[in-house]
Coordinates of C-alpha atoms in Angstrom, one line a residue:
Chain A
X1 CA 0.0 0.0 0.0
X2 CA 2.6 2.5 1.2
X3 CA 5.0 1.5 -1.6
X4 CA 2.3 2.2 -4.2
X5 CA 1.6 5.6 -2.7
X6 CA 5.2 6.5 -2.9
X7 CA 5.5 5.3 -6.5
X8 CA 2.4 7.3 -7.5
X9 CA 3.8 10.5 -5.9
X10 CA 7.1 10.0 -7.6
X11 CA 5.3 9.6 -10.9
X12 CA 3.3 12.7 -10.4
X13 CA 6.6 14.7 -9.9
X14 CA 8.2 13.1 -12.9
X15 CA 5.3 14.1 -15.1
X16 CA 6.1 17.1 -17.2
X17 CA 3.8 20.1 -17.1
X18 CA 3.7 22.0 -20.4
X19 CA 4.0 25.8 -20.3
X20 CA 1.1 26.0 -22.7
X21 CA -2.1 25.4 -20.8
X22 CA -5.7 26.1 -21.4
X23 CA -6.5 29.1 -19.3
X24 CA -10.2 29.3 -20.0
X25 CA -12.3 31.4 -22.2
X26 CA -11.0 34.9 -22.9
X27 CA -12.9 37.5 -21.0
X28 CA -12.6 41.3 -21.0
X29 CA -10.9 42.4 -17.7
X30 CA -13.4 43.7 -15.2
X31 CA -11.5 47.0 -14.7
X32 CA -9.5 48.7 -17.4
X33 CA -7.5 51.8 -16.9
X34 CA -8.3 54.0 -19.9
X35 CA -6.1 56.9 -18.9
X36 CA -3.6 57.7 -21.8
X37 CA -0.3 55.8 -21.5
X38 CA 2.6 55.5 -24.0
X39 CA 2.0 53.2 -26.9
X40 CA 4.0 50.0 -26.5
X41 CA 5.8 50.6 -29.7
X42 CA 6.5 54.3 -29.0
X43 CA 10.3 54.9 -29.4
X44 CA 10.3 57.5 -26.7
X45 CA 8.1 55.6 -24.2
X46 CA 6.4 58.8 -23.2
X47 CA 3.5 60.9 -24.2
X48 CA 3.5 64.6 -25.0
X49 CA 2.0 66.8 -22.2
X50 CA -1.1 67.4 -24.3
X51 CA -2.1 63.8 -23.7
X52 CA -1.6 63.8 -20.0
X53 CA -3.3 67.0 -18.9
X54 CA -6.6 65.3 -19.3
X55 CA -7.7 67.6 -22.1
X56 CA -6.5 68.2 -25.6
X57 CA -7.3 71.9 -25.2
X58 CA -5.3 74.4 -23.2
X59 CA -8.3 76.5 -22.1
X60 CA -12.1 76.5 -22.1
X61 CA -12.0 79.2 -24.8
X62 CA -9.8 76.9 -27.0
X63 CA -12.1 74.0 -26.3
X64 CA -15.2 76.0 -27.3
X65 CA -13.6 76.9 -30.6
X66 CA -13.4 73.2 -31.4
X67 CA -16.6 72.1 -29.6
X68 CA -19.5 70.6 -31.7
X69 CA -23.2 70.7 -31.1
X70 CA -25.2 70.2 -34.3
X71 CA -22.1 71.6 -36.1
X72 CA -19.3 73.7 -34.8
X73 CA -20.2 76.3 -32.1
X74 CA -19.7 79.9 -33.2
X75 CA -17.7 81.8 -30.6
X76 CA -17.1 85.0 -32.6
X77 CA -20.3 86.6 -33.9
X78 CA -19.6 88.5 -37.1
X79 CA -21.5 91.5 -38.5
X80 CA -22.1 89.8 -41.9
X81 CA -23.7 86.7 -40.3
X82 CA -27.3 87.9 -40.8
X83 CA -30.1 88.5 -38.3
X84 CA -28.9 87.7 -34.8
X85 CA -25.3 87.8 -36.0
X86 CA -24.8 91.2 -34.2
X87 CA -25.6 91.6 -30.5
X88 CA -28.6 94.0 -29.8
X89 CA -26.4 96.3 -27.8
X90 CA -24.4 97.1 -30.9
X91 CA -27.5 98.4 -32.7
X92 CA -28.0 101.5 -30.5
X93 CA -30.9 102.5 -28.2
X94 CA -34.4 101.1 -28.8
X95 CA -36.1 104.4 -27.8
X96 CA -36.4 107.1 -30.6
X97 CA -34.7 110.4 -30.0
X98 CA -36.8 113.1 -28.5
X99 CA -39.3 114.7 -31.0
X100 CA -38.9 111.7 -33.4
X101 CA -41.6 109.2 -33.8
X102 CA -41.4 105.8 -35.5
X103 CA -43.7 105.4 -38.5
X104 CA -45.6 102.1 -38.3
X105 CA -44.0 101.1 -41.6
X106 CA -40.6 101.4 -40.0
X107 CA -41.5 98.6 -37.6
X108 CA -41.1 95.0 -38.5
X109 CA -43.8 93.6 -40.9
X110 CA -45.8 91.9 -38.1
X111 CA -46.7 95.4 -36.7
X112 CA -47.9 96.7 -40.1
X113 CA -51.6 97.0 -40.9
X114 CA -53.0 93.8 -42.5
X115 CA -53.4 94.4 -46.2
X116 CA -57.1 94.2 -47.4
X117 CA -58.1 92.1 -50.4
X118 CA -60.4 93.5 -53.1
X119 CA -63.1 91.0 -51.9
X120 CA -62.9 92.3 -48.4
X121 CA -63.2 95.9 -49.5
X122 CA -66.2 95.1 -51.6
X123 CA -67.8 93.2 -48.7
X124 CA -67.3 96.2 -46.5
X125 CA -68.6 98.7 -49.1
X126 CA -71.8 96.6 -49.8
X127 CA -72.5 96.0 -46.1
X128 CA -71.8 92.3 -46.6
X129 CA -74.2 91.9 -49.6
X130 CA -71.3 91.0 -51.9
X131 CA -70.6 87.9 -49.9
X132 CA -74.0 86.4 -50.7
X133 CA -74.6 87.8 -54.1
Chain B
X1 CA -52.9 63.2 -57.7
X2 CA -50.8 63.3 -54.6
X3 CA -48.8 60.3 -55.6
X4 CA -48.3 61.8 -59.0
X5 CA -46.9 64.9 -57.4
X6 CA -44.6 62.9 -55.2
X7 CA -43.3 60.9 -58.1
X8 CA -42.7 64.2 -59.9
X9 CA -40.8 65.6 -57.0
X10 CA -38.6 62.6 -56.7
X11 CA -37.9 62.7 -60.4
X12 CA -36.9 66.4 -60.1
X13 CA -34.6 65.5 -57.2
X14 CA -33.0 62.7 -59.2
X15 CA -32.6 65.0 -62.1
X16 CA -30.6 67.4 -59.9
X17 CA -28.3 64.6 -58.6
X18 CA -24.8 65.8 -59.4
X19 CA -23.3 64.1 -62.4
X20 CA -20.2 62.0 -62.2
X21 CA -20.7 61.1 -58.6
X22 CA -18.4 58.5 -57.0
X23 CA -19.5 55.0 -56.7
X24 CA -20.8 54.8 -53.2
X25 CA -21.1 51.4 -51.7
X26 CA -23.6 50.7 -49.0
X27 CA -26.1 53.4 -47.9
X28 CA -26.2 56.2 -50.4
X29 CA -25.5 59.7 -49.2
X30 CA -27.3 61.0 -52.2
X31 CA -30.6 59.3 -51.2
X32 CA -31.4 61.8 -48.4
X33 CA -34.7 63.6 -48.9
X34 CA -34.7 67.2 -47.7
X35 CA -31.8 69.5 -46.8
X36 CA -30.9 68.0 -43.5
X37 CA -27.6 68.0 -41.6
X38 CA -25.4 65.0 -42.9
X39 CA -25.9 61.9 -40.8
X40 CA -23.1 61.5 -38.2
X41 CA -21.4 58.2 -38.8
X42 CA -20.2 56.0 -35.9
X43 CA -16.8 55.8 -37.6
X44 CA -15.1 57.6 -40.5
X45 CA -11.9 56.0 -41.7
X46 CA -9.4 57.9 -43.8
X47 CA -7.5 55.4 -45.9
X48 CA -8.7 52.1 -47.4
X49 CA -5.4 50.2 -47.1
X50 CA -4.9 47.1 -45.0
X51 CA -5.4 49.0 -41.8
X52 CA -8.3 51.0 -43.0
X53 CA -10.3 48.3 -44.8
X54 CA -9.8 45.8 -42.0
X55 CA -11.0 48.4 -39.5
X56 CA -14.0 49.2 -41.8
X57 CA -15.1 45.5 -42.1
X58 CA -14.6 44.9 -38.4
X59 CA -16.6 48.0 -37.5
X60 CA -19.3 46.9 -39.9
X61 CA -19.4 43.5 -38.3
X62 CA -19.8 45.2 -34.9
X63 CA -22.9 47.0 -36.1
X64 CA -21.3 50.5 -36.5
X65 CA -22.2 52.9 -39.3
X66 CA -18.9 53.2 -41.1
X67 CA -17.6 55.4 -44.0
X68 CA -14.2 54.6 -45.5
X69 CA -12.4 57.2 -47.6
X70 CA -9.8 56.1 -50.1
X71 CA -8.2 58.1 -52.9
X72 CA -6.4 55.4 -54.9
X73 CA -9.6 54.3 -56.6
X74 CA -9.1 50.7 -55.4
X75 CA -9.0 49.4 -51.9
X76 CA -6.1 47.5 -50.3
X77 CA -3.6 50.4 -50.2
X78 CA 0.1 49.8 -50.9
X79 CA 0.0 46.1 -49.8
X80 CA -2.6 44.9 -52.3
X81 CA -2.0 47.4 -55.1
X82 CA 1.8 48.0 -55.3
X83 CA 3.4 46.1 -52.4
X84 CA 3.1 42.7 -50.8
X85 CA 0.7 41.1 -53.3
X86 CA 2.0 42.1 -56.7
X87 CA 5.6 41.5 -55.5
X88 CA 4.6 38.0 -54.3
X89 CA 3.1 37.2 -57.7
X90 CA 6.4 38.3 -59.4
X91 CA 8.5 36.4 -56.8
X92 CA 6.6 33.2 -57.3
X93 CA 6.5 33.3 -61.1
X94 CA 10.1 34.5 -61.5
X95 CA 11.1 31.6 -59.2
X96 CA 9.3 29.1 -61.4
X97 CA 10.9 30.6 -64.5
X98 CA 14.4 30.4 -62.8
X99 CA 13.8 26.9 -61.6
X100 CA 12.6 25.7 -65.0
X101 CA 15.6 27.3 -66.6
X102 CA 18.3 26.2 -64.2
X103 CA 17.0 23.6 -61.8
X104 CA 14.7 21.3 -63.7
X105 CA 17.4 19.3 -65.6
X106 CA 19.0 17.6 -62.6
X107 CA 15.5 16.8 -61.3
X108 CA 14.9 14.7 -64.4
X109 CA 12.7 17.2 -66.2
X110 CA 14.0 18.3 -69.6
X111 CA 12.2 21.2 -71.1
X112 CA 12.6 22.7 -74.6
X113 CA 13.1 26.4 -75.3
X114 CA 12.2 28.4 -72.2
X115 CA 11.2 32.0 -72.9
X116 CA 10.2 34.8 -70.6
X117 CA 7.0 36.7 -71.5
X118 CA 7.3 39.7 -69.2
X119 CA 4.0 41.1 -70.4
X120 CA 2.2 38.0 -69.4
X121 CA 4.1 37.8 -66.1
X122 CA 2.8 41.4 -65.3
X123 CA -0.7 40.5 -66.5
X124 CA -0.8 37.5 -64.1
X125 CA 0.3 39.9 -61.3
X126 CA -2.4 42.4 -62.3
X127 CA -5.1 39.7 -62.2
X128 CA -4.1 38.7 -58.7
X129 CA -4.3 42.3 -57.6
X130 CA -7.6 43.1 -59.2
X131 CA -9.2 39.9 -57.9
X132 CA -8.2 40.8 -54.4
X133 CA -9.1 44.5 -54.4
X134 CA -12.5 43.6 -55.9
X135 CA -12.9 41.1 -53.1
X136 CA -12.4 43.8 -50.5
X137 CA -15.0 45.9 -52.2
X138 CA -17.4 43.0 -52.0
X139 CA -16.6 42.6 -48.3
X140 CA -17.5 46.3 -47.8
X141 CA -20.9 45.7 -49.4
X142 CA -21.4 42.6 -47.3
X143 CA -20.7 44.5 -44.1
X144 CA -22.5 47.7 -45.0
X145 CA -19.5 49.9 -45.2
X146 CA -19.9 53.2 -47.2
X147 CA -17.0 53.6 -49.5
X148 CA -16.0 57.1 -50.7
X149 CA -13.5 57.5 -53.5
X150 CA -11.6 60.7 -52.8
X151 CA -9.0 62.4 -50.6
X152 CA -10.1 63.1 -47.0
X153 CA -8.8 66.0 -45.0
X154 CA -9.8 67.2 -41.5
X155 CA -12.1 70.2 -41.5
X156 CA -12.6 70.1 -37.8
X157 CA -12.3 67.5 -35.1
X158 CA -15.5 65.7 -36.3
X159 CA -15.7 66.6 -39.9
X160 CA -13.7 65.2 -42.8
X161 CA -13.9 67.0 -46.1
X162 CA -13.7 64.7 -49.1
X163 CA -12.3 65.9 -52.5
X164 CA -14.1 63.3 -54.7
X165 CA -12.0 61.6 -57.4
X166 CA -14.9 62.0 -59.9
X167 CA -15.0 65.8 -59.1
X168 CA -16.9 67.7 -56.5
X169 CA -16.6 67.8 -52.8
X170 CA -18.5 66.4 -49.9
X171 CA -18.0 66.2 -46.2
X172 CA -18.7 63.5 -43.7
X173 CA -19.1 63.7 -39.9
X174 CA -17.9 61.0 -37.5
X175 CA -18.3 60.3 -33.8
X176 CA -15.0 58.5 -34.2
X177 CA -12.4 59.0 -36.8
X178 CA -9.6 56.6 -37.7
X179 CA -6.4 57.8 -39.5
X180 CA -5.0 54.9 -41.6
X181 CA -3.2 56.7 -44.4
X182 CA -0.2 54.4 -44.5
X183 CA 3.2 55.2 -45.8
X184 CA 5.2 56.0 -49.0
X185 CA 8.7 55.1 -50.2
X186 CA 11.3 57.4 -48.8
X187 CA 13.1 59.3 -51.5
X188 CA 16.9 59.4 -51.9
X189 CA 18.1 62.9 -51.5
X190 CA 19.3 64.3 -54.9
X191 CA 18.0 61.4 -56.9
X192 CA 14.6 62.0 -58.3
X193 CA 12.3 59.0 -58.7
X194 CA 10.9 58.9 -62.2
X195 CA 9.8 55.2 -62.0
X196 CA 11.6 54.5 -65.3
X197 CA 15.4 54.8 -64.6
X198 CA 15.2 55.7 -60.9
X199 CA 12.5 53.6 -59.4
X200 CA 10.8 53.0 -56.1
X201 CA 9.2 49.6 -55.2
X202 CA 6.2 50.7 -57.2
X203 CA 8.2 51.0 -60.3
X204 CA 10.1 47.8 -59.6
X205 CA 7.0 45.7 -60.0
X206 CA 6.1 47.4 -63.3
X207 CA 9.2 47.5 -65.4
X208 CA 8.5 47.1 -69.1
X209 CA 11.7 45.2 -69.8
X210 CA 14.4 43.4 -67.9
X211 CA 17.2 45.8 -67.1
X212 CA 20.6 44.6 -68.1
X213 CA 22.1 46.1 -64.9
X214 CA 20.1 47.0 -61.8
X215 CA 21.5 48.6 -58.7
X216 CA 19.5 48.5 -55.5
X217 CA 20.1 51.1 -52.9
X218 CA 19.1 49.5 -49.6
X219 CA 19.5 45.8 -48.7
X220 CA 16.4 45.6 -46.6
X221 CA 13.4 43.2 -47.3
X222 CA 11.9 45.2 -50.2
X223 CA 15.3 45.7 -51.8
X224 CA 16.3 42.0 -51.6
X225 CA 12.9 40.8 -52.8
X226 CA 13.1 43.0 -55.9
X227 CA 16.8 42.1 -56.4
X228 CA 15.7 38.4 -56.4
X229 CA 12.9 39.0 -59.0
X230 CA 15.0 40.8 -61.5
X231 CA 18.1 38.7 -60.9
X232 CA 16.1 35.6 -61.7
X233 CA 14.7 37.2 -64.8
X234 CA 18.2 38.0 -66.1
X235 CA 19.4 41.3 -64.6
X236 CA 22.9 41.8 -63.2
X237 CA 22.0 43.0 -59.8
X238 CA 24.1 44.9 -57.2
X239 CA 22.8 45.7 -53.8
X240 CA 24.3 48.6 -51.9
X241 CA 23.7 48.6 -48.2
X242 CA 24.9 51.2 -45.7
X243 CA 24.9 48.8 -42.7
X244 CA 27.3 45.9 -42.4
X245 CA 24.5 43.4 -42.7
X246 CA 21.6 42.9 -45.1
X247 CA 18.0 42.2 -44.2
X248 CA 17.5 45.4 -42.1
X249 CA 18.2 45.9 -38.4
X250 CA 15.7 43.4 -37.1
X251 CA 17.2 40.3 -38.8
X252 CA 19.5 38.1 -36.6
X253 CA 23.1 38.6 -37.6
X254 CA 23.9 34.9 -38.1
X255 CA 20.8 34.5 -40.3
X256 CA 21.7 37.7 -42.3
X257 CA 25.2 36.4 -43.0
X258 CA 23.7 33.0 -44.0
X259 CA 21.1 34.4 -46.5
X260 CA 23.7 36.8 -47.9
X261 CA 25.9 33.8 -48.8
X262 CA 22.9 32.0 -50.4
X263 CA 21.8 35.0 -52.4
X264 CA 25.4 35.7 -53.5
X265 CA 25.5 32.1 -54.9
X266 CA 22.3 33.0 -56.8
X267 CA 24.3 35.7 -58.6
X268 CA 23.3 38.9 -56.6
X269 CA 26.3 41.1 -55.8
X270 CA 26.5 42.9 -52.4
X271 CA 28.2 46.0 -51.3
X272 CA 27.6 46.2 -47.5
X273 CA 29.0 49.0 -45.3
X274 CA 28.8 51.2 -48.4
X275 CA 27.3 54.7 -48.6
X276 CA 25.8 56.1 -51.8
X277 CA 27.3 59.6 -52.0
X278 CA 25.2 60.8 -55.0
X279 CA 23.7 59.8 -58.3
X280 CA 23.7 61.2 -61.8
X281 CA 20.9 60.4 -64.2
X282 CA 22.0 60.0 -67.8
X283 CA 19.8 59.5 -70.9
X284 CA 19.9 55.7 -70.7
X285 CA 21.8 54.9 -67.5
X286 CA 22.3 56.1 -63.9
X287 CA 25.6 56.4 -62.2
X288 CA 25.9 56.0 -58.5
X289 CA 29.0 57.3 -56.6
X290 CA 29.6 55.1 -53.6
X291 CA 32.0 55.2 -50.8
X292 CA 32.8 52.9 -47.9
X293 CA 30.6 53.9 -44.9
X294 CA 33.7 53.9 -42.7
X295 CA 35.6 56.0 -45.2
X296 CA 37.5 54.4 -48.1
X297 CA 38.1 54.3 -51.8
X298 CA 35.3 56.0 -53.8
X299 CA 33.7 53.9 -56.6
X300 CA 31.2 54.4 -59.3
X301 CA 28.4 52.0 -60.2
X302 CA 26.6 52.3 -63.6
X303 CA 23.2 50.7 -64.1
X304 CA 20.3 50.9 -66.5
X305 CA 17.9 51.1 -63.6
X306 CA 18.4 52.1 -59.9
X307 CA 15.9 51.0 -57.3
X308 CA 15.7 53.2 -54.2
X309 CA 14.6 50.9 -51.4
X310 CA 15.9 52.8 -48.3
X311 CA 12.7 52.5 -46.3
X312 CA 9.3 54.0 -46.0
X313 CA 8.0 57.1 -44.3
X314 CA 4.5 57.8 -42.8
X315 CA 2.1 59.5 -45.3
X316 CA 0.1 62.4 -43.9
X317 CA 0.2 64.8 -46.8
X318 CA -3.1 66.7 -47.3
X319 CA -4.7 65.2 -44.2
X320 CA -5.3 68.6 -42.7
X321 CA -3.8 67.7 -39.3
X322 CA -2.9 71.4 -38.8
X323 CA -6.7 72.1 -38.8
X324 CA -7.2 70.0 -35.7
X325 CA -3.8 70.7 -34.0
X326 CA -2.4 67.1 -34.2
X327 CA 1.3 66.9 -34.0
X328 CA 3.7 64.3 -35.5
X329 CA 6.9 63.0 -34.0
X330 CA 10.3 63.7 -35.4
X331 CA 9.9 60.9 -38.0
X332 CA 6.5 62.1 -39.2
X333 CA 4.4 59.5 -37.3
X334 CA 1.1 60.4 -35.6
X335 CA 1.6 60.2 -31.9
X336 CA -0.9 57.8 -30.2
X337 CA -1.4 56.2 -26.8
X338 CA -1.9 52.6 -25.9
X339 CA -5.5 52.6 -27.2
X340 CA -4.5 54.1 -30.5
X341 CA -6.0 57.5 -29.5
X342 CA -4.4 60.7 -30.5
X343 CA -4.5 63.6 -28.1
X344 CA -8.1 64.1 -29.4
X345 CA -9.5 60.9 -27.9
X346 CA -12.1 60.2 -30.6
X347 CA -9.5 60.4 -33.3
X348 CA -7.5 57.2 -33.4
X349 CA -4.6 56.1 -35.7
X350 CA -3.3 52.7 -36.8
X351 CA -0.9 51.2 -39.3
X352 CA 2.2 52.5 -41.0
X353 CA 1.4 56.1 -40.3
X354 CA 2.0 55.6 -36.5
X355 CA 4.5 53.7 -34.3
X356 CA 5.7 50.1 -34.8
X357 CA 7.0 48.1 -37.7
X358 CA 5.5 49.0 -41.1
X359 CA 4.0 45.6 -41.8
X360 CA 0.6 44.8 -43.2
X361 CA -0.2 42.1 -40.6
X362 CA 0.7 44.5 -37.8
X363 CA -1.7 47.1 -39.3
X364 CA -4.5 44.5 -39.5
X365 CA -4.0 43.5 -35.8
X366 CA -4.1 47.2 -34.8
X367 CA -7.2 47.8 -36.9
X368 CA -9.1 45.1 -35.2
X369 CA -7.8 46.2 -31.7
X370 CA -8.8 49.8 -32.4
X371 CA -12.4 48.9 -33.2
X372 CA -12.5 46.7 -30.2
X373 CA -11.3 49.6 -28.0
X374 CA -14.1 51.8 -29.5
X375 CA -16.8 49.2 -29.2
X376 CA -15.8 47.0 -26.2
X377 CA -13.1 49.1 -24.4
X378 CA -10.5 46.3 -24.7
X379 CA -8.2 45.2 -27.5
X380 CA -5.0 43.2 -27.9
X381 CA -1.8 43.5 -29.9
X382 CA 1.4 41.9 -28.7
X383 CA 4.2 44.0 -30.2
X384 CA 6.8 41.5 -29.0
X385 CA 5.3 38.9 -31.2
X386 CA 4.9 40.2 -34.8
X387 CA 6.6 38.0 -37.4
X388 CA 8.7 39.3 -40.3
X389 CA 9.1 37.5 -43.5
X390 CA 11.4 38.1 -46.5
X391 CA 10.1 36.2 -49.5
X392 CA 13.3 35.5 -51.3
X393 CA 14.2 31.9 -52.1
X394 CA 14.8 30.4 -49.6
X395 CA 12.5 32.6 -47.5
X396 CA 13.7 34.2 -44.3
X397 CA 11.3 34.6 -41.3
X398 CA 11.7 35.6 -37.7
X399 CA 9.7 36.5 -34.7
X400 CA 10.7 37.7 -31.2
X401 CA 14.2 38.7 -30.3
X402 CA 17.4 38.2 -32.2
X403 CA 20.6 36.9 -30.7
X404 CA 22.1 40.4 -30.8
X405 CA 19.0 41.8 -29.0
X406 CA 19.4 39.3 -26.2
X407 CA 23.2 39.9 -25.9
X408 CA 22.5 43.7 -25.7
X409 CA 19.8 43.2 -23.0
X410 CA 22.1 40.9 -21.0
X411 CA 19.7 38.0 -21.1
X412 CA 21.0 34.5 -20.4
X413 CA 19.8 32.3 -23.3
X414 CA 20.3 29.0 -25.0
X415 CA 20.5 28.5 -28.8
X416 CA 19.3 25.5 -30.7
X417 CA 19.7 25.1 -34.5
X418 CA 18.7 22.5 -37.0
X419 CA 19.7 22.6 -40.7
X420 CA 17.3 21.7 -43.5
X421 CA 20.1 19.6 -45.0
X422 CA 19.3 17.1 -42.2
X423 CA 15.5 17.2 -42.8
X424 CA 14.1 14.3 -44.9
X425 CA 11.5 16.4 -46.7
X426 CA 14.0 19.1 -47.7
X427 CA 16.2 16.3 -49.0
X428 CA 13.5 14.9 -51.2
X429 CA 12.6 18.4 -52.4
X430 CA 16.3 19.0 -53.2
X431 CA 15.9 22.3 -51.3
X432 CA 18.2 21.9 -48.4
X433 CA 19.5 25.4 -47.9
X434 CA 18.7 27.1 -44.6
X435 CA 18.2 26.3 -41.0
X436 CA 15.9 26.8 -38.0
X437 CA 17.3 28.7 -35.1
X438 CA 15.6 29.0 -31.7
X439 CA 16.5 31.1 -28.7
X440 CA 15.1 30.3 -25.3
X441 CA 15.7 31.6 -21.8
X442 CA 18.5 29.6 -20.2
X443 CA 16.7 29.3 -16.9
X444 CA 13.0 28.9 -17.7
X445 CA 13.3 27.5 -21.3
X446 CA 10.7 30.0 -22.4
X447 CA 11.0 30.8 -26.1
X448 CA 12.5 34.3 -26.8
X449 CA 13.0 34.3 -30.6
X450 CA 12.7 32.1 -33.7
X451 CA 14.7 32.6 -36.9
X452 CA 14.3 30.6 -40.0
X453 CA 15.8 30.4 -43.5
X454 CA 14.0 27.8 -45.5
X455 CA 11.8 27.2 -48.5
X456 CA 8.6 27.7 -46.5
X457 CA 9.9 29.9 -43.6
X458 CA 7.0 32.3 -44.1
X459 CA 4.5 29.6 -43.3
X460 CA 6.6 27.9 -40.7
X461 CA 7.0 31.1 -38.6
X462 CA 3.3 30.9 -37.8
X463 CA 4.0 27.9 -35.5
X464 CA 6.7 29.9 -33.8
X465 CA 4.5 33.0 -33.5
X466 CA 1.8 31.0 -31.8
X467 CA 4.3 29.4 -29.5
X468 CA 5.7 32.8 -28.5
X469 CA 2.2 34.3 -28.1
X470 CA 1.3 31.5 -25.7
X471 CA 4.6 31.7 -23.8
X472 CA 5.7 28.2 -24.7
X473 CA 9.0 26.6 -23.8
X474 CA 11.2 25.0 -26.4
X475 CA 10.4 21.7 -24.7
X476 CA 6.7 22.3 -25.4
X477 CA 7.4 22.4 -29.1
X478 CA 9.8 19.5 -29.0
X479 CA 7.2 17.3 -27.3
X480 CA 4.5 18.2 -29.8
X481 CA 4.1 15.5 -32.5
X482 CA 5.0 16.8 -36.0
X483 CA 4.0 14.9 -39.1
X484 CA 6.7 13.0 -41.1
X485 CA 8.1 13.7 -43.6
X486 CA 7.6 17.5 -43.4
X487 CA 9.8 20.5 -43.3
X488 CA 8.1 21.3 -40.0
X489 CA 10.0 18.5 -38.4
X490 CA 13.1 20.8 -38.7
X491 CA 11.2 23.2 -36.4
X492 CA 10.6 20.4 -33.8
X493 CA 14.2 19.3 -34.0
X494 CA 15.5 22.8 -33.5
X495 CA 13.4 22.9 -30.4
X496 CA 14.9 19.6 -29.3
X497 CA 18.3 21.1 -29.9
X498 CA 17.5 24.1 -27.7
X499 CA 16.4 22.2 -24.6
X500 CA 18.3 18.9 -25.2
X501 CA 19.6 17.3 -28.4
X502 CA 18.1 16.8 -31.8
X503 CA 17.7 13.2 -33.1
X504 CA 18.7 13.7 -36.7
X505 CA 21.7 16.0 -36.5

């Protein structure tokens, strides 16, 4: 009995264990550090400072120049960029100078009198009879 | 009525479709209805070479909306169009020609008048190339990849402007952008490449006649492969190499010396440790003035054609990197981190245009890994385990570290070699030149490097690469049964020689 046990143990030690072993199904590690590190084939083994300061932009202003939201954000508003392109404060005071009055026609179109059609004029002139004639 | 109107409107829209638009594979960007903001793609890839097209297919398989921009007009980049693939066609067929001409008689095959038909040789090459590039286009369709034929350049960090090959311009927006613009042949200062008399590797696969004399500047892999092709076809070839060894800096010194002897026997002349001072282009010849790299007697070499094969450089021309503030390193490579991100994290870069060896299979690995990083947050490329192959005859292949690397690093190692002259299959094939050399850690027996010269070294290195990737010992290989009679037995015997003793040598 004892001799067999010793032989078995000796055989177990003599058995070669290959370096290649099945280590199980590949899985994605539970925690991965995504912070930028030098590429393994990088000759310098280091990253430029622009990688490591957490942002590729030196300031918020620079970031905003590059930021995207339904297209690039416009930081600088230019005079030739149409309605809304120039801030209201640039357009001068809203109130008319003393003794000057705005004509209704100087106001935006929505404040103008509604134009009358020929049918409406006729309806008014005939006291509404033109509508049923 | 309404339906008639709609049909009419569609017809009008179709009528206004710009003429000469590029062939767009997959979802059509011209099929949109009203004037809306262009759809933002999950991934925009600039470059349809090996790195770019593999990334595009992988991304398509992962369910991403992908656009790939390529300006060449055919997919596959340098590798498929003017690199690995056409050169392999020429290497294979020139080897057959050479073998029929010089080697068949003593094998018991007598052939009549053997003639070279260079035009047909080139046609066979073009057929291989067009078949493969069209195959990639089919894979694009299969995986829903939109293919834009044109030159892409960054407009801003999310928008790539595309100058279409067929005229016109469009732009495409991407949540992620992948730079995969590859590399181009480095020029030799003062010697303008005209692809007729002074050629790059692109011209070397498309010569219209066999040059009487060919001088190759650079004894790296590309230079030696092309030297082999034209030497077999009848050129008198001289290779000028600045370093003291051929095969480039990655090749094991013992292997480099060995293959140089073999290629010399085949008729290629070598001038190692020699510097090309300058070159003069005449009407029908080119003269190179060379000098010993360590200082010596100047010499002139005359040739009908000079091949400049001094390496390749990253290609970023016209990419508009200045518009997004991306810098390059001192060798023109795009700087990336371990997840292929540039300093603008949604812009990644893979392949020849960034760090690492300029090899197609390395670019493929990176392309898959980059997509996995985007999609799954995890990818894998082992840069210590990328094989290199030189497709001369016999082939030379290696993976891992060379003996000079290990000596430099002060690693204690064991060497085992096995010559093909002692391999039964090599004997029957009458191709006995070459050897398998293995390097393993002296203490742990873990494999550190494998170097092969042999008729099928390029195929055999796959076993070594797998072993290295898995961290095998030389004994693991030695104890794995290999079929008899095969060349692969030489691989097993070299492993036996590393940890113990080979049987047949």
